Amino acid sequence: YALDQGGDGKMKKKIKGILSGLLVITLLLVGCGNQEEMQTPEEYIDENLMEISLSDSWTEGTLGNIEDYQVFLSGEAHGIEEDYEAEKRLIEYLHTYEGVRYLICELSVSEGIILEKYIQTGEEELLTGFMDSIRGTQGCNQGHYQFLQWLCQYNLSLPEEERLHMFGLDVEFQQDMTIKALQMLDTKTKPENLPDGALKKAVQAVRDGSSQWYELLQTAAKEEPEETEAYYGENWKWAEQILKNQETTLRFVKEGGDAESQLRDDNMAENFWFVYDQFPEEKFFGQFGSYHTYLEYTASAYGVEQGHQPFGYLLDQEDPSLEGKVCSILLYHVSDTIEWGEVNRHIEGLKDIKLENRTMLLSLNEKGSPFVKEEIWQEEEQELPVCDYIQKIIFLPRMTKSPVYGE
């Protein structure tokens, strides 16, 4: 009987082994059956390239796979009419279908404060004052002015609890706007009632528009920190952020003021985290100069130094809270031969794309996409998939320079 039991035991073990083996094979076969079939670039583009309108609102699903993202960045060429129209459609779409309510901008912290008040109130003098301040820059054009008017009208048409909010992240380019923002943050009516000291001097300097405002407010913050914070109340965090931003601005100017400097991207990222820490559960959208929106360093016509870390990279990879949650949308100007050659050099799969002079959108991160893992962004320094850099491309057949504001 004992021998029989042993035989039965061995037989049971054999059967168990066979069944286990069959189970493993079955699971492997099922797994293979569920594996996503990878398409060729030609097949994928043929299936996913779609025509879009810049004049009409987009329907749900137009941007494709975006559900896991918290920050959306679109990369523009400054001062181009079609880019302003694309920005309108993106804001509408992301607000309507993704609940994006926080706009981040390639403007100074101070300009953001002023324009935030404009889009909440519709006070036209705030907008015209801003446009007058930026005369001589790429942003001083009719398209920018009309875009901001549209943004204000769109915002005021929304229920108050659904309205958009606006934040500037860049250095303090326009000092008159810096002083204007600080004056707006000072809500007290009688600063002359302050006791003599550093704070009173600083407040008066800001109110007078004195060029010494920075040194005096910095001194007040150091020598009378409690009184200074109490004076500004809830607005102090913004006044303090302007102070920090001004310090970076002075460094930026001292280093030569290169538009594509690493200092600017670093500073925009720091200012973004200041905003993000106040609204960590919210979603954000911003349109910046194209290079700032890449999620990896790339050699480009912008002339950045090797290893330059764009703003998009700093958000996506420098902090785990946003890792993999930043979506980069490239506005790609087909008629710009330099840009066309530049992007085609990096994305080999686009070389045979047929656009037929239409505004088109290609979502690169859909099911079966070869751009997620297989198609490499052609770069000498590193080999990474295209979707490590950008996730969407909007092809713009025309590139219309917007006329100068007020002319």
Coordinates of C-alpha atoms in Angstrom, one line a residue:
Y1 CA 0.0 0.0 0.0
A2 CA 2.8 2.4 0.8
L3 CA 4.5 1.6 -2.5
D4 CA 1.2 2.3 -4.3
Q5 CA 0.8 5.6 -2.5
G6 CA 4.3 6.6 -3.6
G7 CA 3.5 5.7 -7.2
D8 CA 0.3 7.6 -7.1
G9 CA 2.2 10.6 -5.6
K10 CA 4.8 10.5 -8.4
M11 CA 2.0 10.3 -11.0
K12 CA 0.2 13.3 -9.4
K13 CA 3.4 15.3 -9.5
K14 CA 3.9 14.4 -13.2
I15 CA 0.3 15.4 -14.0
K16 CA 0.8 18.7 -12.0
G17 CA 4.0 19.4 -13.9
I18 CA 2.3 18.8 -17.3
L19 CA -0.7 21.0 -16.3
S20 CA 1.7 23.7 -15.1
G21 CA 3.6 23.6 -18.4
L22 CA 0.4 23.8 -20.4
L23 CA -0.8 26.7 -18.3
V24 CA 2.5 28.6 -18.9
I25 CA 2.3 27.9 -22.7
T26 CA -1.4 29.1 -22.7
L27 CA -0.5 32.3 -20.9
L28 CA 2.3 33.0 -23.3
L29 CA 0.1 32.4 -26.3
V30 CA -2.6 34.6 -24.8
G31 CA 0.0 37.3 -24.1
C32 CA 1.3 37.1 -27.6
G33 CA -2.3 37.4 -28.9
N34 CA -2.8 40.6 -26.8
Q35 CA 0.5 42.2 -27.9
E36 CA 0.0 45.5 -29.7
E37 CA 0.8 45.1 -33.4
M38 CA 3.3 47.7 -34.4
Q39 CA 2.6 49.6 -37.6
T40 CA 5.1 50.9 -40.1
P41 CA 5.4 54.7 -40.1
E42 CA 3.6 54.9 -43.5
E43 CA 0.7 52.7 -42.2
Y44 CA 0.5 54.7 -39.0
I45 CA 0.5 58.1 -40.6
D46 CA -2.1 56.9 -43.2
E47 CA -4.4 55.9 -40.4
N48 CA -3.9 58.7 -37.9
L49 CA -3.1 61.9 -40.0
M50 CA -6.3 64.0 -39.9
E51 CA -7.3 67.4 -41.2
I52 CA -8.3 70.1 -38.7
S53 CA -9.7 73.6 -38.7
L54 CA -8.1 76.7 -37.2
S55 CA -11.4 78.6 -37.4
D56 CA -13.8 76.1 -35.8
S57 CA -13.8 74.4 -32.4
W58 CA -12.5 70.8 -32.5
T59 CA -14.6 67.8 -31.6
E60 CA -13.8 65.5 -28.7
G61 CA -11.0 63.0 -29.6
T62 CA -9.2 65.4 -32.0
L63 CA -6.0 65.4 -30.0
G64 CA -6.1 61.6 -29.5
N65 CA -4.4 60.0 -26.5
I66 CA -4.0 62.7 -23.8
E67 CA -5.7 61.3 -20.8
D68 CA -2.5 60.7 -18.7
Y69 CA -1.1 64.2 -19.1
Q70 CA -1.2 67.1 -16.6
V71 CA 0.8 69.7 -18.5
F72 CA 0.3 70.5 -22.2
L73 CA 2.9 72.6 -24.0
S74 CA 2.6 73.8 -27.6
G75 CA 5.7 75.1 -29.5
E76 CA 5.2 78.1 -31.7
A77 CA 7.1 80.5 -33.9
H78 CA 6.5 84.0 -32.4
G79 CA 4.4 86.5 -34.1
I80 CA 2.7 84.1 -36.6
E81 CA -1.1 84.5 -37.2
E82 CA -1.7 80.7 -37.7
D83 CA 0.0 80.0 -34.3
Y84 CA -2.4 82.3 -32.5
E85 CA -5.3 80.6 -34.1
A86 CA -4.0 77.2 -33.1
E87 CA -3.5 78.4 -29.5
K88 CA -7.2 79.4 -29.4
R89 CA -8.3 76.0 -30.6
L90 CA -6.0 74.2 -28.1
I91 CA -7.3 76.3 -25.2
E92 CA -10.9 75.7 -26.1
Y93 CA -10.3 72.0 -26.6
L94 CA -8.3 71.4 -23.4
H95 CA -10.6 73.4 -21.3
T96 CA -13.7 71.7 -22.7
Y97 CA -12.6 68.1 -22.7
E98 CA -9.7 67.9 -20.2
G99 CA -10.7 70.5 -17.6
V100 CA -7.5 72.6 -18.2
R101 CA -8.0 76.0 -16.4
Y102 CA -4.4 77.2 -15.7
L103 CA -2.5 78.9 -18.5
I104 CA 1.3 79.4 -18.3
C105 CA 2.9 81.9 -20.6
E106 CA 6.3 83.0 -22.0
L107 CA 5.8 86.3 -20.2
S108 CA 7.2 87.7 -17.0
V109 CA 5.7 87.0 -13.6
S110 CA 4.6 90.6 -13.5
E111 CA 3.0 90.6 -17.0
G112 CA 1.2 87.5 -16.0
I113 CA -0.3 89.2 -12.9
I114 CA -1.5 92.2 -15.1
L115 CA -3.0 90.0 -17.8
E116 CA -4.6 87.7 -15.3
K117 CA -6.5 90.7 -14.0
Y118 CA -7.4 91.7 -17.6
I119 CA -8.9 88.3 -18.5
Q120 CA -11.0 88.3 -15.2
T121 CA -12.3 91.9 -15.6
G122 CA -12.0 92.9 -19.3
E123 CA -10.4 96.3 -18.3
E124 CA -9.0 97.2 -21.8
E125 CA -6.5 99.7 -20.4
L126 CA -4.6 96.8 -18.8
L127 CA -4.2 95.2 -22.3
T128 CA -3.3 98.3 -24.1
G129 CA -0.8 99.2 -21.4
F130 CA 0.8 95.8 -21.8
M131 CA 0.9 96.1 -25.6
D132 CA 2.5 99.6 -25.4
S133 CA 5.1 98.3 -23.0
I134 CA 6.3 95.5 -25.3
R135 CA 6.7 97.7 -28.4
G136 CA 9.8 96.7 -30.4
T137 CA 9.5 93.0 -29.4
Q138 CA 8.2 90.0 -31.4
G139 CA 5.1 89.9 -29.2
C140 CA 4.0 93.5 -30.1
N141 CA 1.8 92.5 -33.0
Q142 CA -1.9 92.6 -34.0
G143 CA -2.3 88.8 -33.7
H144 CA -1.1 88.8 -30.1
Y145 CA -3.4 91.7 -29.2
Q146 CA -6.4 90.0 -30.8
F147 CA -5.6 86.7 -29.2
L148 CA -5.6 88.3 -25.8
Q149 CA -8.9 90.0 -26.5
W150 CA -10.4 86.7 -27.6
L151 CA -9.0 85.0 -24.5
C152 CA -10.7 87.6 -22.3
Q153 CA -14.0 87.3 -24.1
Y154 CA -13.9 83.5 -24.0
N155 CA -13.0 83.6 -20.3
L156 CA -15.8 86.0 -19.3
S157 CA -18.3 83.8 -21.2
L158 CA -17.6 81.0 -18.8
P159 CA -19.3 80.4 -15.4
E160 CA -17.1 81.9 -12.7
E161 CA -16.1 78.6 -11.2
E162 CA -14.9 77.3 -14.6
R163 CA -12.8 80.4 -15.6
L164 CA -9.2 80.2 -16.8
H165 CA -6.3 81.7 -14.9
M166 CA -3.0 83.0 -16.3
F167 CA 0.5 83.0 -15.0
G168 CA 3.7 84.4 -16.5
L169 CA 7.0 82.4 -16.0
D170 CA 9.7 84.4 -17.7
V171 CA 12.2 87.0 -16.6
E172 CA 11.2 90.6 -16.0
F173 CA 11.8 92.0 -19.5
Q174 CA 9.7 95.1 -19.1
Q175 CA 10.4 97.0 -15.9
D176 CA 7.4 99.3 -16.2
M177 CA 5.2 96.2 -16.1
T178 CA 7.1 95.0 -13.0
I179 CA 6.4 98.2 -11.2
K180 CA 2.8 98.1 -12.4
A181 CA 2.3 94.6 -11.0
L182 CA 3.8 95.6 -7.7
Q183 CA 1.5 98.6 -7.5
M184 CA -1.5 96.3 -8.1
L185 CA -0.3 94.0 -5.3
D186 CA -0.3 97.0 -2.9
T187 CA -3.9 97.3 -1.8
K188 CA -3.3 99.7 1.1
T189 CA -4.7 103.2 0.7
K190 CA -2.4 105.2 3.0
P191 CA 1.2 104.0 3.0
E192 CA 2.2 107.4 4.6
N193 CA 0.8 106.0 7.9
L194 CA 3.6 103.5 8.0
P195 CA 6.4 104.2 10.5
D196 CA 9.6 105.5 9.1
G197 CA 11.9 102.7 8.0
A198 CA 12.8 100.3 5.2
L199 CA 9.3 99.2 4.4
K200 CA 7.9 102.8 4.1
K201 CA 10.7 103.7 1.7
A202 CA 10.1 100.6 -0.4
V203 CA 6.4 101.1 -0.7
Q204 CA 6.9 104.8 -1.6
A205 CA 9.5 103.8 -4.3
V206 CA 7.1 101.4 -5.9
R207 CA 4.2 103.9 -5.8
D208 CA 6.4 106.5 -7.4
G209 CA 7.8 104.1 -10.0
S210 CA 11.3 104.7 -8.8
S211 CA 14.1 102.7 -10.4
Q212 CA 15.3 102.0 -6.8
W213 CA 12.3 99.9 -6.1
Y214 CA 14.2 96.6 -6.2
E215 CA 17.0 97.5 -3.8
L216 CA 14.5 99.2 -1.4
L217 CA 12.0 96.3 -1.4
Q218 CA 14.8 93.8 -1.0
T219 CA 16.1 95.7 2.0
A220 CA 12.6 95.9 3.5
A221 CA 12.2 92.1 3.1
K222 CA 15.5 91.5 4.9
E223 CA 15.3 94.1 7.6
E224 CA 11.5 94.2 8.3
P225 CA 10.3 90.8 7.1
E226 CA 7.3 90.5 9.4
E227 CA 6.1 94.0 8.7
T228 CA 6.6 93.6 4.9
E229 CA 4.7 90.4 4.8
A230 CA 1.9 91.8 6.9
Y231 CA 1.6 94.9 4.7
Y232 CA 1.1 92.9 1.5
G233 CA -0.9 90.2 3.2
E234 CA -1.9 87.4 0.8
N235 CA -0.2 89.2 -2.0
W236 CA 3.2 89.0 -0.4
K237 CA 4.0 85.6 -2.0
W238 CA 3.6 87.2 -5.4
A239 CA 5.6 90.3 -4.5
E240 CA 8.3 88.1 -3.1
Q241 CA 8.3 86.0 -6.3
I242 CA 8.7 89.1 -8.4
L243 CA 11.7 90.0 -6.2
K244 CA 13.3 86.6 -6.9
N245 CA 12.5 86.9 -10.6
Q246 CA 14.1 90.4 -10.7
E247 CA 17.3 88.9 -9.2
T248 CA 17.4 86.3 -12.0
T249 CA 16.6 89.1 -14.6
L250 CA 19.7 91.0 -13.5
R251 CA 21.8 87.9 -13.8
F252 CA 20.3 87.3 -17.3
V253 CA 21.2 90.8 -18.4
K254 CA 24.7 90.5 -16.9
E255 CA 25.3 87.3 -18.8
G256 CA 24.4 88.8 -22.1
G257 CA 20.6 88.3 -22.4
D258 CA 20.8 85.4 -24.8
A259 CA 17.2 84.5 -25.8
E260 CA 17.9 80.8 -25.7
S261 CA 20.0 80.7 -22.5
Q262 CA 19.7 77.9 -20.1
L263 CA 19.1 80.5 -17.4
R264 CA 15.7 81.4 -18.9
D265 CA 14.5 77.8 -19.1
D266 CA 15.7 77.1 -15.6
N267 CA 13.9 80.3 -14.4
M268 CA 10.7 79.4 -16.1
A269 CA 10.7 76.0 -14.5
E270 CA 11.3 77.5 -11.1
N271 CA 8.4 79.9 -11.6
F272 CA 6.2 77.0 -12.8
W273 CA 6.9 75.0 -9.7
F274 CA 5.9 78.0 -7.6
V275 CA 2.5 78.0 -9.3
Y276 CA 2.2 74.2 -9.4
D277 CA 2.8 74.0 -5.6
Q278 CA -0.3 76.1 -5.2
F279 CA -2.4 74.0 -7.6
P280 CA -0.9 70.5 -7.6
E281 CA -4.1 68.8 -8.7
E282 CA -4.8 71.1 -11.6
K283 CA -3.9 70.8 -15.3
F284 CA -1.9 73.4 -17.2
F285 CA -1.4 74.6 -20.8
G286 CA 1.1 77.0 -22.3
Q287 CA 2.3 78.0 -25.7
F288 CA 6.0 78.9 -25.9
G289 CA 8.7 79.3 -28.5
S290 CA 9.2 75.8 -30.0
Y291 CA 12.6 75.0 -28.5
H292 CA 11.3 75.5 -24.9
T293 CA 8.7 72.7 -25.4
Y294 CA 10.8 69.8 -26.3
L295 CA 11.1 67.1 -23.6
E296 CA 14.7 66.3 -24.5
Y297 CA 17.8 68.2 -25.7
T298 CA 18.0 68.3 -29.4
A299 CA 20.5 70.0 -31.7
S300 CA 18.5 72.6 -33.7
A301 CA 18.5 75.7 -35.8
Y302 CA 17.9 77.7 -32.6
G303 CA 21.6 77.6 -31.8
V304 CA 21.4 76.3 -28.2
E305 CA 24.4 74.9 -26.5
Q306 CA 24.9 71.1 -26.5
G307 CA 23.1 69.5 -23.6
H308 CA 20.7 72.5 -23.1
Q309 CA 17.7 71.3 -21.1
P310 CA 14.5 72.9 -22.5
F311 CA 11.7 74.0 -20.2
G312 CA 9.6 70.9 -21.2
Y313 CA 12.5 68.6 -20.2
L314 CA 12.8 70.3 -16.8
L315 CA 9.1 69.7 -16.1
D316 CA 9.0 66.2 -17.4
Q317 CA 12.2 64.8 -15.9
E318 CA 13.4 67.0 -13.0
D319 CA 10.5 66.2 -10.6
P320 CA 8.8 62.8 -10.2
S321 CA 5.4 64.5 -9.7
L322 CA 5.2 65.3 -13.4
E323 CA 7.3 62.5 -14.9
G324 CA 5.6 61.2 -18.0
K325 CA 2.8 63.7 -17.6
V326 CA 4.0 66.5 -19.9
C327 CA 2.6 66.5 -23.5
S328 CA 4.5 68.4 -26.1
I329 CA 2.6 69.6 -29.2
L330 CA 4.8 71.0 -32.1
L331 CA 3.3 73.6 -34.4
Y332 CA 5.2 72.7 -37.6
H333 CA 5.4 75.3 -40.3
V334 CA 5.5 73.4 -43.6
S335 CA 6.3 76.5 -45.7
D336 CA 9.3 77.4 -43.6
T337 CA 12.1 75.5 -45.4
I338 CA 14.5 75.7 -42.5
E339 CA 12.0 74.3 -40.0
W340 CA 10.7 71.7 -42.5
G341 CA 14.2 70.4 -43.1
E342 CA 15.0 70.6 -39.4
V343 CA 12.2 68.4 -38.2
N344 CA 12.4 66.0 -41.2
R345 CA 16.1 65.5 -40.3
H346 CA 15.1 64.3 -36.9
I347 CA 12.0 62.3 -37.8
E348 CA 12.8 60.1 -40.7
G349 CA 9.3 58.6 -40.8
L350 CA 7.9 62.0 -41.9
K351 CA 9.9 62.2 -45.1
D352 CA 7.1 60.9 -47.4
I353 CA 4.1 62.5 -45.6
K354 CA 1.5 64.0 -47.9
L355 CA -0.1 67.1 -46.6
E356 CA -1.6 68.6 -49.8
N357 CA -1.5 72.2 -48.4
R358 CA -4.0 71.4 -45.6
T359 CA -3.8 72.0 -41.9
M360 CA -3.3 68.6 -40.4
L361 CA -2.8 66.9 -37.0
L362 CA -0.8 63.8 -36.3
S363 CA -1.0 62.2 -32.8
L364 CA 2.3 60.2 -32.5
N365 CA 1.3 58.2 -29.4
E366 CA -1.7 56.2 -30.4
K367 CA -2.1 52.4 -30.4
G368 CA 0.3 50.7 -32.7
S369 CA 2.5 53.8 -33.1
P370 CA 6.1 53.1 -34.2
F371 CA 7.1 56.5 -32.8
V372 CA 6.6 55.5 -29.2
K373 CA 9.5 53.0 -29.1
E374 CA 10.9 52.1 -32.5
E375 CA 11.3 55.2 -34.6
I376 CA 14.3 57.1 -33.3
W377 CA 14.6 60.9 -33.2
Q378 CA 17.8 61.3 -35.2
E379 CA 20.3 62.9 -32.9
E380 CA 24.1 62.5 -32.7
E381 CA 24.4 62.6 -29.0
Q382 CA 21.7 60.1 -28.1
E383 CA 19.2 57.6 -29.5
L384 CA 15.7 58.0 -28.1
P385 CA 12.2 57.4 -29.6
V386 CA 10.4 60.3 -31.2
C387 CA 7.8 60.4 -28.5
D388 CA 10.4 61.1 -25.9
Y389 CA 10.6 64.5 -27.5
I390 CA 7.1 65.4 -28.7
Q391 CA 3.7 63.6 -28.8
K392 CA 1.7 65.6 -31.3
I393 CA 2.4 67.6 -34.5
I394 CA 0.1 70.2 -36.0
F395 CA 1.2 70.8 -39.6
L396 CA 0.5 74.5 -40.7
P397 CA 0.8 75.0 -44.5
R398 CA 0.9 78.8 -44.2
M399 CA 3.1 81.1 -42.1
T400 CA 1.6 84.6 -42.0
K401 CA 3.6 87.2 -40.1
S402 CA 1.3 89.3 -38.0
P403 CA 1.4 93.1 -38.5
V404 CA 2.9 95.3 -35.9
Y405 CA 0.4 96.4 -33.2
G406 CA -1.0 99.8 -33.8
E407 CA 0.2 100.2 -37.4

